[in-house]
Every structure is written in structure tokens, then in C-alpha cells.
Short mmCIF file of C-alpha atoms in Angstrom, two decimals:
data_model
loop_
_atom_site.label_atom_id
_atom_site.label_comp_id
_atom_site.label_asym_id
_atom_site.label_seq_id
_atom_site.Cartn_x
_atom_site.Cartn_y
_atom_site.Cartn_z
CA VAL A 1 -15.34 146.15 179.00
CA LEU A 2 -16.51 146.14 175.37
CA TYR A 3 -18.45 142.93 175.98
CA LYS A 4 -20.20 144.44 178.98
CA GLU A 5 -21.07 147.60 177.01
CA ASN A 6 -23.01 145.51 174.48
CA VAL A 7 -24.97 143.71 177.23
CA GLY A 8 -28.18 145.46 178.18
CA THR A 9 -29.57 145.92 181.66
CA GLY A 10 -30.76 142.55 182.98
CA THR A 11 -33.09 141.58 185.79
CA PRO A 12 -31.17 139.85 188.60
CA THR A 13 -32.66 136.59 189.82
CA PRO A 14 -32.06 135.17 193.28
CA VAL A 15 -29.87 132.10 193.65
CA THR A 16 -32.21 129.41 194.98
CA PRO A 17 -31.14 126.21 196.81
CA GLU A 18 -32.15 124.18 193.69
CA MET A 19 -29.81 126.24 191.52
CA GLU A 20 -27.03 125.76 194.03
CA ARG A 21 -27.62 122.00 193.99
CA VAL A 22 -27.57 121.79 190.18
CA LYS A 23 -24.42 123.88 190.08
CA ARG A 24 -22.67 121.60 192.56
CA ASN A 25 -23.81 118.52 190.60
CA GLN A 26 -22.44 119.98 187.37
CA GLU A 27 -19.14 120.74 189.05
CA ILE A 28 -18.96 117.20 190.45
CA CYS A 29 -19.75 115.67 187.02
CA SER A 30 -17.10 117.84 185.35
CA SER A 31 -14.61 116.89 188.04
CA VAL A 32 -15.37 113.17 187.60
CA LEU A 33 -14.97 113.36 183.80
CA TYR A 34 -11.77 115.33 184.16
CA LYS A 35 -10.33 112.89 186.65
CA GLU A 36 -11.09 109.92 184.35
CA ASN A 37 -8.43 111.22 181.96
CA ILE A 38 -5.94 111.68 184.80
CA GLY A 39 -3.82 108.84 186.11
CA LYS A 40 -4.08 107.68 189.65
CA ALA A 41 -6.39 109.86 191.74
CA THR A 42 -8.56 109.65 194.81
CA PRO A 43 -11.89 108.15 193.73
CA THR A 44 -15.09 109.86 194.82
CA PRO A 45 -18.22 107.85 195.46
CA VAL A 46 -21.01 107.97 192.87
CA THR A 47 -24.04 109.17 194.80
CA PRO A 48 -27.66 108.45 193.84
CA GLU A 49 -28.04 112.10 192.90
CA MET A 50 -25.18 111.81 190.42
CA GLU A 51 -26.70 108.64 188.97
CA ARG A 52 -30.02 110.46 188.52
CA VAL A 53 -28.40 113.47 186.79
CA LYS A 54 -26.38 111.17 184.53
CA ARG A 55 -29.46 109.20 183.49
CA ASN A 56 -31.36 112.44 182.82
CA GLN A 57 -28.54 113.69 180.61
CA GLU A 58 -28.45 110.42 178.64
CA ILE A 59 -32.24 110.47 178.18
CA ILE A 60 -32.19 114.11 177.01
CA SER A 61 -29.37 113.38 174.52
CA SER A 62 -31.19 110.28 173.21
CA VAL A 63 -34.49 112.17 172.84
CA LEU A 64 -32.87 115.05 170.93
CA TYR A 65 -31.07 112.60 168.64
CA LYS A 66 -34.22 110.62 167.89
CA GLU A 67 -36.28 113.78 167.22
CA ASN A 68 -34.08 114.57 164.22
CA MET A 69 -34.57 111.09 162.78
CA GLY A 70 -37.71 110.04 160.95
CA LYS A 71 -39.46 106.79 161.66
CA VAL A 72 -37.99 103.90 159.64
CA THR A 73 -39.09 100.33 159.20
CA PRO A 74 -36.21 97.83 159.30
CA THR A 75 -36.32 95.33 156.43
CA PRO A 76 -34.36 92.07 156.25
CA ILE A 77 -31.84 91.56 153.43
CA THR A 78 -33.65 89.18 151.07
CA PRO A 79 -32.12 87.20 148.18
CA GLU A 80 -33.86 89.63 145.79
CA MET A 81 -32.05 92.56 147.40
CA GLU A 82 -28.76 90.69 147.07
CA ARG A 83 -29.48 90.09 143.37
CA VAL A 84 -30.34 93.76 142.78
CA LYS A 85 -27.15 94.81 144.57
CA ARG A 86 -25.03 92.54 142.36
CA ASN A 87 -26.80 93.84 139.24
CA GLN A 88 -26.10 97.43 140.28
CA GLU A 89 -22.41 96.63 140.72
CA ILE A 90 -22.29 95.00 137.27
CA ILE A 91 -24.15 97.97 135.68
CA SER A 92 -21.75 100.40 137.36
CA SER A 93 -18.79 98.47 135.96
CA VAL A 94 -20.34 98.45 132.45
CA LEU A 95 -21.17 102.19 132.58
CA TYR A 96 -17.65 102.96 133.72
CA LYS A 97 -16.21 101.08 130.77
CA GLU A 98 -18.64 102.78 128.35
CA ASN A 99 -17.46 106.22 129.45
CA VAL A 100 -13.89 105.34 128.62
CA GLY A 101 -13.12 106.59 125.09
CA GLN A 102 -11.13 104.78 122.47
CA ALA A 103 -7.45 104.98 123.22
CA THR A 104 -4.62 105.33 120.74
CA PRO A 105 -2.09 102.52 121.25
CA THR A 106 1.41 103.85 121.68
CA PRO A 107 4.57 101.85 121.01
CA VAL A 108 6.76 100.83 123.93
CA THR A 109 9.64 103.30 123.67
CA PRO A 110 13.04 102.92 125.36
CA GLU A 111 12.01 105.69 127.77
CA MET A 112 8.94 103.71 128.80
CA GLU A 113 11.10 100.60 129.29
CA ARG A 114 13.48 102.61 131.47
CA VAL A 115 10.62 103.99 133.61
CA LYS A 116 9.17 100.48 133.95
CA ARG A 117 12.49 99.09 135.16
CA ASN A 118 12.86 101.98 137.63
CA GLN A 119 9.38 101.29 138.99
CA GLU A 120 10.19 97.60 139.43
CA GLN A 121 13.39 98.48 141.26
CA ILE A 122 11.55 101.00 143.48
CA SER A 123 8.86 98.39 144.21
CA SER A 124 11.55 95.85 145.08
CA VAL A 125 13.28 98.32 147.41
CA ALA A 126 9.98 99.33 149.05
CA TYR A 127 9.07 95.66 149.48
CA ARG A 128 12.39 94.87 151.13
CA GLU A 129 12.05 97.89 153.41
CA GLY A 130 8.76 96.44 154.68
CA LEU A 131 10.41 93.15 155.61
CA GLY A 132 11.62 92.78 159.12
CA LYS A 133 15.11 91.82 160.06
CA ALA A 134 15.73 88.10 159.64
CA THR A 135 18.26 85.94 161.39
CA PRO A 136 20.46 84.15 158.84
CA SER A 137 20.92 80.48 159.53
CA PRO A 138 24.02 78.59 158.37
CA VAL A 139 23.68 75.77 155.85
CA THR A 140 24.48 72.73 157.95
CA PRO A 141 25.55 69.32 156.60
CA GLU A 142 22.14 67.97 157.61
CA MET A 143 20.42 70.59 155.43
CA GLU A 144 22.72 69.75 152.52
CA ARG A 145 21.87 66.05 152.91
CA VAL A 146 18.12 66.72 152.97
CA LYS A 147 18.44 68.93 149.87
CA ARG A 148 20.30 66.20 147.96
CA ASN A 149 17.73 63.62 149.02
CA GLN A 150 14.91 65.81 147.76
CA GLU A 151 16.64 66.27 144.40
CA GLN A 152 17.20 62.52 144.07
CA ILE A 153 13.58 61.75 145.01
CA SER A 154 12.34 64.26 142.43
CA SER A 155 14.58 62.72 139.77
CA VAL A 156 13.41 59.20 140.62
CA LEU A 157 9.73 60.17 140.55
CA TYR A 158 10.21 61.92 137.21
CA LYS A 159 11.94 58.87 135.68
CA GLU A 160 9.28 56.49 137.00
CA HIS A 161 6.66 58.17 134.79
CA MET A 162 8.84 57.69 131.71
CA ALA A 163 8.67 54.44 129.72
CA LYS A 164 11.81 52.61 128.82
CA GLY A 165 13.07 53.60 125.36
CA THR A 166 15.09 51.59 122.85
CA PRO A 167 18.01 53.58 121.41
CA THR A 168 18.18 53.47 117.59
CA PRO A 169 21.25 54.24 115.50
CA LEU A 170 21.21 57.32 113.23
CA THR A 171 21.17 55.68 109.78
CA PRO A 172 21.68 57.41 106.38
CA GLU A 173 17.95 56.93 105.71
CA MET A 174 17.08 58.87 108.84
CA GLU A 175 19.50 61.64 107.79
CA ARG A 176 17.81 61.80 104.36
CA ALA A 177 14.33 61.94 105.92
CA LYS A 178 15.48 64.72 108.26
CA ARG A 179 16.83 66.79 105.36
CA ASN A 180 13.59 66.20 103.40
CA GLN A 181 11.55 67.43 106.35
CA GLU A 182 13.67 70.56 106.58
CA ASN A 183 13.22 71.20 102.84
CA ILE A 184 9.46 70.64 103.06
CA SER A 185 9.24 73.03 106.03
CA SER A 186 11.18 75.66 104.05
CA VAL A 187 8.91 75.26 101.01
CA LEU A 188 5.74 75.49 103.11
CA TYR A 189 7.07 78.55 104.89
CA SER A 190 7.93 80.24 101.56
CA ASP A 191 4.47 79.44 100.14
CA SER A 192 2.80 80.83 103.24
CA PHE A 193 4.95 83.94 103.03
CA ARG A 194 4.07 84.54 99.37
CA LYS A 195 0.36 84.00 99.98
CA GLN A 196 0.01 86.04 103.15
CA VAL A 197 2.71 88.71 103.11
CA GLN A 198 4.29 89.16 99.68
CA GLY A 199 2.62 91.89 97.63
CA LYS A 200 0.56 93.20 100.55
CA ALA A 201 1.12 96.41 102.40
CA ALA A 202 1.95 96.29 106.07
CA TYR A 203 -0.53 98.08 108.28
CA VAL A 204 1.08 100.52 110.70
CA LEU A 205 -0.79 102.26 113.49
CA ASP A 206 -1.13 106.00 113.00
CA THR A 207 0.34 106.94 116.37
CA PRO A 208 1.00 110.50 117.58
CA GLU A 209 4.73 109.83 117.21
CA LEU A 210 4.32 108.89 113.52
CA ARG A 211 2.17 111.98 112.91
CA ARG A 212 4.83 114.16 114.50
CA VAL A 213 7.57 112.62 112.34
CA ARG A 214 5.42 113.09 109.22
CA GLU A 215 4.81 116.77 110.02
CA THR A 216 8.53 117.26 110.67
CA GLN A 217 9.38 115.70 107.30
CA LYS A 218 6.93 118.05 105.57
CA HIS A 219 8.51 121.07 107.25
CA ILE A 220 12.01 119.86 106.30
CA SER A 221 10.90 119.36 102.66
CA THR A 222 9.38 122.86 102.55
CA VAL A 223 12.51 124.43 104.00
CA LYS A 224 14.69 122.51 101.49
CA TYR A 225 12.48 123.61 98.59
CA HIS A 226 12.65 127.29 99.58
CA GLU A 227 16.40 127.01 100.09
CA ASP A 228 16.89 125.61 96.55
CA PHE A 229 14.57 128.27 95.14
CA GLU A 230 16.49 131.08 96.82
CA LYS A 231 19.77 129.71 95.45
CA SER A 232 18.48 129.43 91.89
CA LYS A 233 16.68 132.80 91.95
CA GLY A 234 18.40 135.37 89.68
CA SER A 235 20.26 132.80 87.59
CA PHE A 236 19.47 131.76 84.01
CA THR A 237 19.75 128.69 81.86
CA PRO A 238 21.99 129.16 78.80
CA VAL A 239 20.49 128.08 75.46
CA VAL A 240 22.04 127.72 71.98
CA THR A 241 21.50 130.77 69.71
CA ASP A 242 20.57 129.69 66.16
CA PRO A 243 19.40 131.84 63.19
CA ILE A 244 15.72 130.99 63.74
CA THR A 245 15.90 132.05 67.37
CA GLU A 246 17.63 135.28 66.36
CA ARG A 247 14.90 136.03 63.75
CA VAL A 248 12.08 135.37 66.18
CA LYS A 249 13.82 137.48 68.81
CA LYS A 250 14.23 140.39 66.32
CA ASN A 251 10.58 140.20 65.24
CA MET A 252 9.44 140.25 68.86
CA GLN A 253 11.64 143.27 69.50
CA ASP A 254 10.18 145.07 66.45
CA PHE A 255 6.64 144.36 67.57
CA SER A 256 7.50 145.63 71.04
CA ASP A 257 9.01 148.87 69.62
CA ILE A 258 6.01 149.46 67.35
CA SER A 259 3.57 148.99 70.23
CA TYR A 260 5.62 151.15 72.59
CA ARG A 261 6.43 154.11 70.25
CA GLY A 262 3.13 154.29 68.36
CA ILE A 263 4.82 153.74 64.98
CA GLN A 264 1.92 151.63 63.81
CA ARG A 265 -0.51 154.47 64.45
CA ARG A 266 1.60 156.96 62.49
CA VAL A 267 1.95 154.50 59.63
CA VAL A 268 -1.82 154.16 59.42
CA GLU A 269 -2.29 157.97 59.43
CA MET A 270 0.33 158.43 56.72
CA GLU A 271 -1.32 155.72 54.65
CA ARG A 272 -4.69 157.44 55.00
CA LYS A 273 -3.23 160.82 54.01
CA ARG A 274 -1.58 159.28 50.97
CA VAL A 275 -4.86 157.74 49.87
CA ASP A 276 -6.63 161.10 50.31
CA GLN A 277 -3.95 162.86 48.32
CA ASP A 278 -4.18 160.32 45.52
CA GLN A 279 -7.91 160.85 45.31
CA GLU A 280 -7.51 164.62 45.17
CA ASN A 281 -5.06 164.28 42.32
CA LEU A 282 -7.47 162.05 40.43
CA THR A 283 -10.43 164.44 40.89
CA GLY A 284 -8.37 167.60 40.19
#
């Protein structure tokens, strides 16, 4: 009802025989397409009219598709184009690697080892799940015989490539030469150690883990320092009291009293009054 209210008043057109024919053709085409998806059905003959309509539909669809496409000129793939394509792939690989920043190497922690082992086990399980069921075959005596023959053939071929050796007894001279070689190796190793390692600092990568440990140590040192300061705050260090210290302490106390009470100012005023009085006595 609402749809019909929005539709205006239209002009009815008569249903012509051509319209009836097109309608029937459309119904037949729809029925044929529908029946193609159904199983066994009663086939209907494809009439020349249906062939004509089908060809018209294909031509219309092809024309509309080609109208949206511009005209292109096909070009063969030349060796130069192949070379350019390979260069582009190489450039893309180089640009990708240039965009990757410098990474900070991290040490292989036990947690990383554990995750790696878990991944290997998961991969092994997933691989075995992908394998089909096999039929186990028993190890027959014939298989055992073939296996032994193969081992013997391998051993024979290996020994054929080896020359015949003459065994020599282990004499005291050979023992002495062996010990000398061990001593020389030890001396050379010690010299190499002193030249290359001794007295030189070992370079350690500044990893995020090391930076975190260093910051933690700083915080612990600061907390320890404040803790010791709070414990020692309010206490004093006893010192030996000798006569010189007592005299200096008394002088400092006198200076403090004079400055605080204004005794020095009164002394100066009294001294000035005395001088004035002496002068008056002399002039009188």
C-alpha cells in the first residue's frame, strides 16, 4: 500500500503480441537455467528462437563490457621487460631492507629457549597430525639380512679407501714428544691470552635488560642511602673535650651573647660618655 502511494499515475500501454513473445521467451530461459541446477528433469528442446535470444544476450553483455574498456595494444614480453621486472624485484628487496631500522640484539634467555622448544614440539605435533595413517610392517628375517648386508658393504667400501697402516709401538721418545707438544700448546695459549685478553676490558652489549638492571641498582642505592641517612639523623658524634676546645667554645658563647644582647653597643656608648666627661673635667 505504501509503495503504491508513492507511485504516480501512469499511462497504461497495451500488451502487444511481441511483448507476449518476449515474456514467454524470458520465462523459458529462466526455466531452462533453473532446471540446469536441478537433478534429473524432462529436457525441453532448444528452439531457434531461444538460440537467437541467447546470442543476442551474449552480444549485448559483450558490447557493454567492451564499452567500459579502453583500446589497448598487446605487447609481447621481451627480454628487456624480463630484465626490468627482475630489477624491480631486486630494488623492492633492497628498499625493504633499507626501511628496517637497526635492531638491538637481545640475549637468548631461558624463557626464549622454553618458547622455542614449545614451538618445535607444536610443529612436530602438527606435522604428525598431517600424516595419514600408515600400516606398520613387521621386520622379517629377510629385512634383517638385507640390513646386515648393507652395513657390511658400507664397512668394506669404507676400508677399501683406507691405505694399510703399519702399527708402531709407543716408545718413551714418543711420550716425551707428546708431553713437549702439550707444554708448547699451553705456552702458546697463555701468550695468546695475555696478548689478546689480559688487561683489556670485555665489551658487553648495552641491552634493554642490562639498562633495566642498572636503573634498578641505582634505585636500590638511593633507597639504601636515604635509609642510612634517616637512621643517623638526630644522632651526634662524641668528641674529646680538652682545655683549648673549652676556651674556644666559651669565647664563641661570649661573642654570641654580646651580639644578641647588644652589650657591645652599650659598651661603646659608655666609653664615649666617659671620654666626654673627661674632656669636660679638663676644660672646667
